PDB file of C-alpha atoms in Angstrom:
ATOM      1  CA  UNK A 171      11.397  -3.276 -40.107  1.00 75.00           C
ATOM      2  CA  UNK A 172       9.566  -2.270 -43.362  1.00 86.00           C
ATOM      3  CA  UNK A 173      12.378  -2.448 -45.908  1.00 93.00           C
ATOM      4  CA  UNK A 174      11.804  -1.043 -49.493  1.00 95.00           C
ATOM      5  CA  UNK A 175      13.486  -2.966 -53.048  1.00 96.00           C
ATOM      6  CA  UNK A 176      15.405  -0.737 -54.816  1.00 97.00           C
ATOM      7  CA  UNK A 177      17.507  -1.812 -57.731  1.00 98.00           C
ATOM      8  CA  UNK A 178      21.787  -2.178 -57.524  1.00 98.00           C
ATOM      9  CA  UNK A 179      23.054  -1.174 -60.796  1.00 98.00           C
ATOM     10  CA  UNK A 180      26.781  -2.797 -61.055  1.00 98.00           C
ATOM     11  CA  UNK A 181      29.102  -1.551 -63.632  1.00 97.00           C
ATOM     12  CA  UNK A 182      32.256  -3.493 -64.899  1.00 96.00           C
ATOM     13  CA  UNK A 183      33.677  -1.050 -67.480  1.00 94.00           C
ATOM     14  CA  UNK A 184      37.624   0.072 -68.451  1.00 91.00           C
ATOM     15  CA  UNK A 185      38.670   2.719 -66.266  1.00 91.00           C
ATOM     16  CA  UNK A 186      39.255   5.325 -69.187  1.00 92.00           C
ATOM     17  CA  UNK A 187      35.613   5.750 -68.696  1.00 94.00           C
ATOM     18  CA  UNK A 188      35.028   6.440 -64.938  1.00 94.00           C
ATOM     19  CA  UNK A 189      34.491  10.056 -65.818  1.00 95.00           C
ATOM     20  CA  UNK A 190      31.831   9.786 -68.610  1.00 97.00           C
ATOM     21  CA  UNK A 191      30.004   7.231 -66.611  1.00 97.00           C
ATOM     22  CA  UNK A 192      29.676   8.616 -63.252  1.00 96.00           C
ATOM     23  CA  UNK A 193      28.646  12.095 -65.260  1.00 96.00           C
ATOM     24  CA  UNK A 194      25.809   9.500 -66.937  1.00 97.00           C
ATOM     25  CA  UNK A 195      24.868   8.273 -63.890  1.00 97.00           C
ATOM     26  CA  UNK A 196      24.134  11.905 -62.127  1.00 95.00           C
ATOM     27  CA  UNK A 197      22.677  13.151 -65.235  1.00 96.00           C
ATOM     28  CA  UNK A 198      19.939   9.940 -65.452  1.00 97.00           C
ATOM     29  CA  UNK A 199      19.016  10.209 -61.553  1.00 96.00           C
ATOM     30  CA  UNK A 200      21.655   8.324 -59.718  1.00 96.00           C
ATOM     31  CA  UNK A 201      22.230  10.116 -56.286  1.00 92.00           C
ATOM     32  CA  UNK A 202      25.410   8.149 -55.060  1.00 92.00           C
ATOM     33  CA  UNK A 203      28.008   5.919 -55.796  1.00 94.00           C
ATOM     34  CA  UNK A 204      30.491   4.029 -55.248  1.00 95.00           C
ATOM     35  CA  UNK A 205      33.778   3.106 -57.357  1.00 96.00           C
ATOM     36  CA  UNK A 206      35.898  -0.340 -56.537  1.00 96.00           C
ATOM     37  CA  UNK A 207      39.098  -1.560 -58.619  1.00 95.00           C
ATOM     38  CA  UNK A 208      39.297  -5.033 -60.087  1.00 95.00           C
ATOM     39  CA  UNK A 209      41.334  -6.937 -62.710  1.00 92.00           C
ATOM     40  CA  UNK A 210      39.215  -8.388 -65.122  1.00 84.00           C
ATOM     41  CA  UNK A 211      38.984 -10.581 -68.692  1.00 79.00           C
ATOM     42  CA  UNK A 212      35.992  -9.810 -70.335  1.00 69.00           C
ATOM     43  CA  UNK A 213      34.023 -10.719 -73.231  1.00 54.00           C
ATOM     44  CA  UNK A 214      32.428  -8.633 -75.785  1.00 47.00           C
ATOM     45  CA  UNK A 215      30.024  -9.975 -78.446  1.00 38.00           C
ATOM     46  CA  UNK A 216      31.264 -12.552 -79.407  1.00 33.00           C
ATOM     47  CA  UNK A 217      34.953 -12.595 -78.825  1.00 37.00           C
ATOM     48  CA  UNK A 218      36.539 -13.968 -75.452  1.00 39.00           C
ATOM     49  CA  UNK A 219      39.411 -12.103 -73.294  1.00 44.00           C
ATOM     50  CA  UNK A 220      39.294  -8.866 -75.719  1.00 49.00           C
ATOM     51  CA  UNK A 221      40.415  -7.040 -73.106  1.00 52.00           C
ATOM     52  CA  UNK A 222      42.438  -7.592 -69.812  1.00 57.00           C
ATOM     53  CA  UNK A 223      43.799  -5.345 -67.106  1.00 66.00           C
ATOM     54  CA  UNK A 224      42.650  -2.632 -64.702  1.00 86.00           C
ATOM     55  CA  UNK A 225      39.177  -2.135 -64.734  1.00 93.00           C
ATOM     56  CA  UNK A 226      36.370  -0.331 -62.147  1.00 95.00           C
ATOM     57  CA  UNK A 227      33.262  -1.672 -60.592  1.00 97.00           C
ATOM     58  CA  UNK A 228      30.914   1.194 -60.187  1.00 97.00           C
ATOM     59  CA  UNK A 229      27.920   0.731 -58.139  1.00 97.00           C
ATOM     60  CA  UNK A 230      24.877   2.784 -57.446  1.00 97.00           C
ATOM     61  CA  UNK A 231      21.500   2.400 -55.560  1.00 97.00           C
ATOM     62  CA  UNK A 232      18.490   3.295 -57.694  1.00 97.00           C
ATOM     63  CA  UNK A 233      14.622   3.678 -58.097  1.00 96.00           C
ATOM     64  CA  UNK A 234      13.462   0.739 -60.544  1.00 96.00           C
ATOM     65  CA  UNK A 235      12.842   3.321 -63.532  1.00 96.00           C
ATOM     66  CA  UNK A 236      16.621   4.920 -63.025  1.00 97.00           C
ATOM     67  CA  UNK A 237      17.759   1.521 -63.660  1.00 98.00           C
ATOM     68  CA  UNK A 238      16.025   0.817 -66.743  1.00 96.00           C
ATOM     69  CA  UNK A 239      17.126   4.365 -67.974  1.00 97.00           C
ATOM     70  CA  UNK A 240      20.946   3.522 -66.684  1.00 98.00           C
ATOM     71  CA  UNK A 241      21.173  -0.137 -68.628  1.00 97.00           C
ATOM     72  CA  UNK A 242      19.201   1.282 -71.836  1.00 96.00           C
ATOM     73  CA  UNK A 243      21.820   4.300 -72.170  1.00 97.00           C
ATOM     74  CA  UNK A 244      25.088   1.972 -70.900  1.00 97.00           C
ATOM     75  CA  UNK A 245      23.776  -0.234 -73.833  1.00 95.00           C
ATOM     76  CA  UNK A 246      23.275   2.407 -76.665  1.00 95.00           C
ATOM     77  CA  UNK A 247      26.851   4.609 -75.210  1.00 95.00           C
ATOM     78  CA  UNK A 248      29.121   1.910 -74.596  1.00 95.00           C
ATOM     79  CA  UNK A 249      28.366  -1.619 -75.309  1.00 92.00           C
ATOM     80  CA  UNK A 250      29.054  -1.215 -78.760  1.00 90.00           C
ATOM     81  CA  UNK A 251      32.690   0.417 -78.628  1.00 89.00           C
ATOM     82  CA  UNK A 252      34.025  -0.267 -75.019  1.00 90.00           C
ATOM     83  CA  UNK A 253      34.389  -3.537 -72.783  1.00 87.00           C
ATOM     84  CA  UNK A 254      31.413  -2.275 -70.275  1.00 93.00           C
ATOM     85  CA  UNK A 255      29.567  -4.948 -68.411  1.00 94.00           C
ATOM     86  CA  UNK A 256      26.707  -3.771 -66.424  1.00 97.00           C
ATOM     87  CA  UNK A 257      23.351  -5.535 -64.610  1.00 98.00           C
ATOM     88  CA  UNK A 258      20.724  -5.071 -61.701  1.00 98.00           C
ATOM     89  CA  UNK A 259      20.137  -6.788 -58.595  1.00 98.00           C
ATOM     90  CA  UNK A 260      16.818  -6.506 -56.324  1.00 98.00           C
ATOM     91  CA  UNK A 261      18.093  -5.198 -53.312  1.00 98.00           C
ATOM     92  CA  UNK A 262      16.382  -3.949 -50.018  1.00 97.00           C
ATOM     93  CA  UNK A 263      16.850  -1.181 -47.696  1.00 96.00           C
ATOM     94  CA  UNK A 264      15.794   0.274 -45.074  1.00 92.00           C
ATOM     95  CA  UNK A 265      14.922   3.704 -46.431  1.00 79.00           C
ATOM     96  CA  UNK A 266      14.160   3.736 -50.139  1.00 67.00           C
ATOM     97  CA  UNK A 267      13.188   7.497 -50.372  1.00 68.00           C
ATOM     98  CA  UNK A 268      16.694   8.659 -50.279  1.00 71.00           C
ATOM     99  CA  UNK A 269      17.457   6.921 -53.248  1.00 72.00           C
ATOM    100  CA  UNK A 270      15.207   7.929 -55.497  1.00 65.00           C
ATOM    101  CA  UNK A 271      16.856  10.693 -57.855  1.00 55.00           C
ATOM    102  CA  UNK A 272      15.069  14.195 -58.784  1.00 46.00           C
ATOM    103  CA  UNK A 273      14.729  13.956 -62.144  1.00 42.00           C
TER     104      UNK A 273
ATOM    105  CA  UNK B 159      22.410 -29.951 -55.768  1.00 75.00           C
ATOM    106  CA  UNK B 160      20.558 -28.239 -53.158  1.00 86.00           C
ATOM    107  CA  UNK B 161      20.826 -24.357 -52.669  1.00 93.00           C
ATOM    108  CA  UNK B 162      19.852 -22.835 -49.209  1.00 95.00           C
ATOM    109  CA  UNK B 163      18.534 -18.640 -49.888  1.00 96.00           C
ATOM    110  CA  UNK B 164      20.396 -16.496 -47.120  1.00 97.00           C
ATOM    111  CA  UNK B 165      21.070 -12.974 -46.943  1.00 98.00           C
ATOM    112  CA  UNK B 166      24.271 -11.005 -48.716  1.00 98.00           C
ATOM    113  CA  UNK B 167      24.611  -8.081 -46.213  1.00 98.00           C
ATOM    114  CA  UNK B 168      26.554  -5.337 -47.844  1.00 98.00           C
ATOM    115  CA  UNK B 169      27.512  -2.425 -46.064  1.00 97.00           C
ATOM    116  CA  UNK B 170      29.220   0.783 -47.518  1.00 96.00           C
ATOM    117  CA  UNK B 171      30.645   3.116 -44.869  1.00 95.00           C
ATOM    118  CA  UNK B 172      33.195   5.625 -44.192  1.00 91.00           C
ATOM    119  CA  UNK B 173      36.309   4.022 -43.194  1.00 91.00           C
ATOM    120  CA  UNK B 174      36.579   5.206 -39.826  1.00 91.00           C
ATOM    121  CA  UNK B 175      33.871   3.182 -38.794  1.00 94.00           C
ATOM    122  CA  UNK B 176      35.398  -0.549 -39.540  1.00 94.00           C
ATOM    123  CA  UNK B 177      35.908  -1.463 -36.409  1.00 95.00           C
ATOM    124  CA  UNK B 178      32.992  -0.692 -35.024  1.00 97.00           C
ATOM    125  CA  UNK B 179      30.512  -2.202 -37.642  1.00 97.00           C
ATOM    126  CA  UNK B 180      32.660  -5.348 -37.738  1.00 96.00           C
ATOM    127  CA  UNK B 181      32.412  -5.492 -34.083  1.00 96.00           C
ATOM    128  CA  UNK B 182      28.800  -5.377 -33.938  1.00 97.00           C
ATOM    129  CA  UNK B 183      28.313  -7.395 -37.285  1.00 97.00           C
ATOM    130  CA  UNK B 184      29.873 -10.011 -34.597  1.00 95.00           C
ATOM    131  CA  UNK B 185      27.415  -9.327 -31.797  1.00 96.00           C
ATOM    132  CA  UNK B 186      24.567  -9.884 -33.991  1.00 97.00           C
ATOM    133  CA  UNK B 187      25.458 -12.894 -35.247  1.00 96.00           C
ATOM    134  CA  UNK B 188      27.837 -12.935 -38.127  1.00 96.00           C
ATOM    135  CA  UNK B 189      30.178 -15.545 -38.486  1.00 92.00           C
ATOM    136  CA  UNK B 190      32.635 -14.379 -41.261  1.00 92.00           C
ATOM    137  CA  UNK B 191      32.693 -11.010 -43.005  1.00 94.00           C
ATOM    138  CA  UNK B 192      35.058  -9.472 -46.146  1.00 95.00           C
ATOM    139  CA  UNK B 193      36.237  -5.664 -46.468  1.00 96.00           C
ATOM    140  CA  UNK B 194      37.518  -4.113 -49.484  1.00 96.00           C
ATOM    141  CA  UNK B 195      38.072  -0.683 -50.327  1.00 95.00           C
ATOM    142  CA  UNK B 196      36.172   1.635 -52.394  1.00 95.00           C
ATOM    143  CA  UNK B 197      35.643   5.392 -53.469  1.00 91.00           C
ATOM    144  CA  UNK B 198      32.608   6.845 -53.063  1.00 84.00           C
ATOM    145  CA  UNK B 199      30.435  10.125 -53.441  1.00 79.00           C
ATOM    146  CA  UNK B 200      27.126   9.443 -51.481  1.00 70.00           C
ATOM    147  CA  UNK B 201      24.301  10.950 -50.116  1.00 54.00           C
ATOM    148  CA  UNK B 202      22.322  11.298 -46.568  1.00 47.00           C
ATOM    149  CA  UNK B 203      18.892  12.310 -46.044  1.00 38.00           C
ATOM    150  CA  UNK B 204      18.250  15.108 -48.520  1.00 33.00           C
ATOM    151  CA  UNK B 205      21.961  16.479 -48.966  1.00 37.00           C
ATOM    152  CA  UNK B 206      23.766  15.102 -51.888  1.00 38.00           C
ATOM    153  CA  UNK B 207      27.346  14.588 -52.235  1.00 43.00           C
ATOM    154  CA  UNK B 208      28.015  14.921 -48.338  1.00 49.00           C
ATOM    155  CA  UNK B 209      31.201  12.416 -48.175  1.00 51.00           C
ATOM    156  CA  UNK B 210      33.495  11.845 -51.090  1.00 57.00           C
ATOM    157  CA  UNK B 211      36.896   9.904 -50.086  1.00 66.00           C
ATOM    158  CA  UNK B 212      37.988   6.317 -48.764  1.00 86.00           C
ATOM    159  CA  UNK B 213      35.427   4.317 -48.231  1.00 93.00           C
ATOM    160  CA  UNK B 214      34.502   0.479 -46.689  1.00 95.00           C
ATOM    161  CA  UNK B 215      32.319  -2.006 -48.839  1.00 97.00           C
ATOM    162  CA  UNK B 216      32.026  -4.492 -46.074  1.00 97.00           C
ATOM    163  CA  UNK B 217      30.106  -8.290 -46.582  1.00 97.00           C
ATOM    164  CA  UNK B 218      28.679 -10.631 -44.878  1.00 97.00           C
ATOM    165  CA  UNK B 219      26.471 -13.715 -45.270  1.00 97.00           C
ATOM    166  CA  UNK B 220      23.394 -14.075 -42.891  1.00 97.00           C
ATOM    167  CA  UNK B 221      20.883 -15.766 -41.962  1.00 96.00           C
ATOM    168  CA  UNK B 222      17.370 -14.043 -42.889  1.00 96.00           C
ATOM    169  CA  UNK B 223      16.746 -12.808 -39.287  1.00 96.00           C
ATOM    170  CA  UNK B 224      20.441 -11.942 -38.804  1.00 97.00           C
ATOM    171  CA  UNK B 225      20.388  -9.704 -41.549  1.00 98.00           C
ATOM    172  CA  UNK B 226      17.058  -7.825 -40.141  1.00 96.00           C
ATOM    173  CA  UNK B 227      19.086  -7.368 -37.081  1.00 97.00           C
ATOM    174  CA  UNK B 228      21.692  -5.622 -38.745  1.00 98.00           C
ATOM    175  CA  UNK B 229      19.939  -3.661 -41.001  1.00 97.00           C
ATOM    176  CA  UNK B 230      17.768  -2.193 -37.810  1.00 96.00           C
ATOM    177  CA  UNK B 231      21.272  -1.820 -35.850  1.00 97.00           C
ATOM    178  CA  UNK B 232      22.864   0.221 -38.509  1.00 97.00           C
ATOM    179  CA  UNK B 233      19.704   2.677 -39.204  1.00 95.00           C
ATOM    180  CA  UNK B 234      19.345   3.416 -35.258  1.00 95.00           C
ATOM    181  CA  UNK B 235      22.959   3.627 -34.693  1.00 95.00           C
ATOM    182  CA  UNK B 236      24.773   5.134 -37.855  1.00 95.00           C
ATOM    183  CA  UNK B 237      22.575   6.339 -40.153  1.00 92.00           C
ATOM    184  CA  UNK B 238      21.498   9.663 -38.835  1.00 90.00           C
ATOM    185  CA  UNK B 239      25.044  10.848 -37.823  1.00 89.00           C
ATOM    186  CA  UNK B 240      27.227   9.208 -40.913  1.00 90.00           C
ATOM    187  CA  UNK B 241      27.681   8.480 -43.984  1.00 87.00           C
ATOM    188  CA  UNK B 242      26.470   5.061 -44.035  1.00 93.00           C
ATOM    189  CA  UNK B 243      24.691   2.812 -46.673  1.00 94.00           C
ATOM    190  CA  UNK B 244      23.248  -0.712 -46.222  1.00 97.00           C
ATOM    191  CA  UNK B 245      20.963  -3.435 -48.098  1.00 98.00           C
ATOM    192  CA  UNK B 246      20.405  -6.786 -48.437  1.00 98.00           C
ATOM    193  CA  UNK B 247      20.439  -9.193 -51.126  1.00 98.00           C
ATOM    194  CA  UNK B 248      18.974 -12.990 -51.695  1.00 98.00           C
ATOM    195  CA  UNK B 249      21.788 -15.203 -52.485  1.00 98.00           C
ATOM    196  CA  UNK B 250      22.080 -18.958 -53.171  1.00 97.00           C
ATOM    197  CA  UNK B 251      24.294 -20.883 -51.088  1.00 96.00           C
ATOM    198  CA  UNK B 252      25.500 -24.952 -51.269  1.00 92.00           C
ATOM    199  CA  UNK B 253      25.645 -25.028 -47.541  1.00 78.00           C
ATOM    200  CA  UNK B 254      23.545 -22.810 -45.325  1.00 66.00           C
ATOM    201  CA  UNK B 255      24.040 -24.144 -41.948  1.00 68.00           C
ATOM    202  CA  UNK B 256      27.705 -22.851 -41.482  1.00 71.00           C
ATOM    203  CA  UNK B 257      26.462 -18.768 -42.041  1.00 71.00           C
ATOM    204  CA  UNK B 258      23.974 -19.094 -39.435  1.00 65.00           C
ATOM    205  CA  UNK B 259      24.967 -17.378 -35.899  1.00 55.00           C
ATOM    206  CA  UNK B 260      24.552 -19.076 -32.676  1.00 46.00           C
ATOM    207  CA  UNK B 261      22.964 -15.737 -30.757  1.00 42.00           C
TER     208      UNK B 261
ATOM    209  CA  UNK C 194      13.708  -2.669 -72.888  1.00 75.00           C
ATOM    210  CA  UNK C 195      14.141  -6.543 -72.624  1.00 86.00           C
ATOM    211  CA  UNK C 196      15.863  -7.787 -69.845  1.00 93.00           C
ATOM    212  CA  UNK C 197      17.389 -11.606 -69.369  1.00 95.00           C
ATOM    213  CA  UNK C 198      17.912 -13.057 -65.656  1.00 96.00           C
ATOM    214  CA  UNK C 199      21.331 -14.510 -65.078  1.00 97.00           C
ATOM    215  CA  UNK C 200      23.390 -15.590 -62.758  1.00 98.00           C
ATOM    216  CA  UNK C 201      26.530 -13.899 -60.792  1.00 98.00           C
ATOM    217  CA  UNK C 202      28.478 -16.024 -59.254  1.00 98.00           C
ATOM    218  CA  UNK C 203      30.761 -14.604 -56.570  1.00 98.00           C
ATOM    219  CA  UNK C 204      33.721 -16.598 -54.753  1.00 97.00           C
ATOM    220  CA  UNK C 205      35.588 -15.169 -52.010  1.00 96.00           C
ATOM    221  CA  UNK C 206      38.770 -17.123 -51.826  1.00 95.00           C
ATOM    222  CA  UNK C 207      42.401 -17.512 -50.746  1.00 91.00           C
ATOM    223  CA  UNK C 208      44.579 -15.552 -52.837  1.00 91.00           C
ATOM    224  CA  UNK C 209      46.667 -18.309 -53.572  1.00 91.00           C
ATOM    225  CA  UNK C 210      44.249 -20.045 -55.432  1.00 94.00           C
ATOM    226  CA  UNK C 211      43.483 -17.288 -58.136  1.00 94.00           C
ATOM    227  CA  UNK C 212      45.014 -18.875 -60.831  1.00 95.00           C
ATOM    228  CA  UNK C 213      43.675 -22.713 -60.140  1.00 97.00           C
ATOM    229  CA  UNK C 214      39.962 -21.029 -59.855  1.00 97.00           C
ATOM    230  CA  UNK C 215      40.377 -18.825 -62.843  1.00 96.00           C
ATOM    231  CA  UNK C 216      41.142 -22.307 -64.580  1.00 96.00           C
ATOM    232  CA  UNK C 217      38.276 -24.067 -63.316  1.00 97.00           C
ATOM    233  CA  UNK C 218      35.993 -21.190 -64.498  1.00 97.00           C
ATOM    234  CA  UNK C 219      36.941 -21.008 -67.911  1.00 95.00           C
ATOM    235  CA  UNK C 220      36.645 -24.883 -68.220  1.00 96.00           C
ATOM    236  CA  UNK C 221      33.085 -24.881 -66.596  1.00 97.00           C
ATOM    237  CA  UNK C 222      31.950 -22.580 -68.667  1.00 96.00           C
ATOM    238  CA  UNK C 223      32.906 -18.830 -67.744  1.00 96.00           C
ATOM    239  CA  UNK C 224      33.389 -16.451 -70.572  1.00 92.00           C
ATOM    240  CA  UNK C 225      34.770 -13.513 -68.312  1.00 92.00           C
ATOM    241  CA  UNK C 226      35.569 -12.774 -64.634  1.00 94.00           C
ATOM    242  CA  UNK C 227      36.255  -9.719 -62.630  1.00 95.00           C
ATOM    243  CA  UNK C 228      38.951 -10.032 -59.376  1.00 96.00           C
ATOM    244  CA  UNK C 229      39.016  -7.861 -56.809  1.00 96.00           C
ATOM    245  CA  UNK C 230      41.030  -7.410 -53.561  1.00 95.00           C
ATOM    246  CA  UNK C 231      39.265  -7.702 -50.305  1.00 95.00           C
ATOM    247  CA  UNK C 232      40.416  -8.927 -46.462  1.00 91.00           C
ATOM    248  CA  UNK C 233      38.593 -10.881 -44.367  1.00 84.00           C
ATOM    249  CA  UNK C 234      37.846 -13.379 -41.976  1.00 79.00           C
ATOM    250  CA  UNK C 235      35.949 -16.358 -42.649  1.00 70.00           C
ATOM    251  CA  UNK C 236      34.438 -19.540 -41.089  1.00 54.00           C
ATOM    252  CA  UNK C 237      35.160 -22.891 -42.214  1.00 48.00           C
ATOM    253  CA  UNK C 238      32.755 -25.627 -41.122  1.00 38.00           C
ATOM    254  CA  UNK C 239      32.297 -24.694 -37.384  1.00 32.00           C
ATOM    255  CA  UNK C 240      35.272 -23.008 -36.554  1.00 37.00           C
ATOM    256  CA  UNK C 241      35.749 -19.444 -36.735  1.00 38.00           C
ATOM    257  CA  UNK C 242      38.185 -16.996 -37.188  1.00 43.00           C
ATOM    258  CA  UNK C 243      40.474 -19.568 -39.397  1.00 49.00           C
ATOM    259  CA  UNK C 244      41.721 -17.192 -41.842  1.00 52.00           C
ATOM    260  CA  UNK C 245      42.028 -14.027 -41.868  1.00 57.00           C
ATOM    261  CA  UNK C 246      44.143 -11.765 -44.635  1.00 66.00           C
ATOM    262  CA  UNK C 247      43.921 -10.864 -47.925  1.00 86.00           C
ATOM    263  CA  UNK C 248      41.587 -12.781 -50.102  1.00 93.00           C
ATOM    264  CA  UNK C 249      40.215 -12.225 -53.588  1.00 95.00           C
ATOM    265  CA  UNK C 250      36.348 -11.510 -54.504  1.00 97.00           C
ATOM    266  CA  UNK C 251      35.904 -13.205 -57.819  1.00 97.00           C
ATOM    267  CA  UNK C 252      33.054 -12.553 -59.848  1.00 97.00           C
ATOM    268  CA  UNK C 253      31.582 -13.952 -62.931  1.00 97.00           C
ATOM    269  CA  UNK C 254      28.199 -13.977 -64.713  1.00 97.00           C
ATOM    270  CA  UNK C 255      26.985 -16.934 -66.797  1.00 97.00           C
ATOM    271  CA  UNK C 256      23.952 -19.235 -67.417  1.00 96.00           C
ATOM    272  CA  UNK C 257      22.273 -20.709 -64.401  1.00 96.00           C
ATOM    273  CA  UNK C 258      23.015 -25.017 -65.495  1.00 96.00           C
ATOM    274  CA  UNK C 259      26.846 -23.289 -65.449  1.00 97.00           C
ATOM    275  CA  UNK C 260      26.309 -21.579 -62.212  1.00 98.00           C
ATOM    276  CA  UNK C 261      25.319 -25.005 -60.997  1.00 96.00           C
ATOM    277  CA  UNK C 262      28.010 -26.754 -62.321  1.00 97.00           C
ATOM    278  CA  UNK C 263      30.677 -23.681 -60.759  1.00 98.00           C
ATOM    279  CA  UNK C 264      28.430 -24.273 -57.593  1.00 97.00           C
ATOM    280  CA  UNK C 265      29.089 -27.908 -57.593  1.00 96.00           C
ATOM    281  CA  UNK C 266      32.648 -28.229 -58.308  1.00 97.00           C
ATOM    282  CA  UNK C 267      33.549 -24.949 -55.597  1.00 97.00           C
ATOM    283  CA  UNK C 268      32.261 -27.332 -53.185  1.00 95.00           C
ATOM    284  CA  UNK C 269      33.543 -30.554 -54.237  1.00 95.00           C
ATOM    285  CA  UNK C 270      37.136 -29.433 -54.961  1.00 95.00           C
ATOM    286  CA  UNK C 271      37.716 -26.592 -52.245  1.00 95.00           C
ATOM    287  CA  UNK C 272      35.198 -26.256 -49.718  1.00 92.00           C
ATOM    288  CA  UNK C 273      36.480 -29.661 -47.730  1.00 90.00           C
ATOM    289  CA  UNK C 274      40.308 -27.673 -48.217  1.00 89.00           C
ATOM    290  CA  UNK C 275      40.431 -24.725 -48.158  1.00 90.00           C
ATOM    291  CA  UNK C 276      38.582 -20.935 -47.268  1.00 87.00           C
ATOM    292  CA  UNK C 277      36.649 -20.727 -49.941  1.00 93.00           C
ATOM    293  CA  UNK C 278      32.291 -19.370 -50.224  1.00 94.00           C
ATOM    294  CA  UNK C 279      31.013 -18.844 -53.115  1.00 97.00           C
ATOM    295  CA  UNK C 280      27.184 -17.826 -53.929  1.00 98.00           C
ATOM    296  CA  UNK C 281      24.916 -16.754 -56.430  1.00 98.00           C
ATOM    297  CA  UNK C 282      22.638 -13.732 -57.017  1.00 98.00           C
ATOM    298  CA  UNK C 283      20.183 -13.476 -60.198  1.00 98.00           C
ATOM    299  CA  UNK C 284      20.767 -10.554 -61.898  1.00 98.00           C
ATOM    300  CA  UNK C 285      19.353  -9.289 -64.807  1.00 97.00           C
ATOM    301  CA  UNK C 286      21.389  -8.026 -67.999  1.00 96.00           C
ATOM    302  CA  UNK C 287      20.546  -6.245 -71.457  1.00 92.00           C
ATOM    303  CA  UNK C 288      22.145  -9.098 -73.209  1.00 78.00           C
ATOM    304  CA  UNK C 289      21.855 -12.377 -71.963  1.00 66.00           C
ATOM    305  CA  UNK C 290      23.159 -14.275 -74.967  1.00 68.00           C
ATOM    306  CA  UNK C 291      26.799 -12.942 -74.573  1.00 71.00           C
ATOM    307  CA  UNK C 292      27.052 -14.703 -71.729  1.00 71.00           C
ATOM    308  CA  UNK C 293      26.061 -17.960 -72.112  1.00 65.00           C
ATOM    309  CA  UNK C 294      29.469 -20.515 -72.694  1.00 55.00           C
ATOM    310  CA  UNK C 295      30.084 -22.909 -75.423  1.00 46.00           C
ATOM    311  CA  UNK C 296      30.741 -25.429 -73.557  1.00 42.00           C
TER     312      UNK C 296
END
């Protein structure tokens, strides 16, 4: 079976940003997502424990170039002002083409 | 400390398939799993937003050959008819042998 | 955009151990975490299905040397007595320095 390596982008965010981030993901080329609830204590810059409480774990599978765009956008638009963490992971899927956006 | 690389298989599925998929995983050699609830909007083939609502995030740690069998089975049994997404990730564990099935 | 590879440590644990494990993570150098609820059926050693029920999925992003310490500690302190599973994954982040502990 032939597998394709694509990118899983995981975003841990304050719940209040859900709508904005999901809109951003779609604009940047993501074609699907899942959202789960987590509790968390995080860090922003050098300050630990700046927020505590209900957060969201947003995941989307995208092509590598879309993952780059998403990380770049999140870093510019949210990291300076909000408790948002984002990371990408290499994952293998059976059919890679369905995760490729059209933008 | 010696680490072993094994496979994490993650399945995002409509909630209604839980019992069938967990049964399949066990039959194919998985020896444990976890299930979390997520909300999602997905894509099946070229159609975006085909399903929206409560989904499950099923995870299992397995040997590489079991991961292959699981992906192959899911692709054949579910991808054509259901909103199921599956991917594998390389992960490192302390004791790899406990995740090896007997089939 | 320059990305840094760090380690995601994922711990699946009985809910009763939450406070102890979060304390351990902080002591070992983790600077943030998220906790989500999962249901699971697991394996401990050769016995399948030893526990079933509410579990936690604890995640933390840390430097590789902290990830090693965490796995080593969990293996020694919990694996012999509790239904705890832990694994690490390589992930890419925009700013790696904020996940480095000071211990």
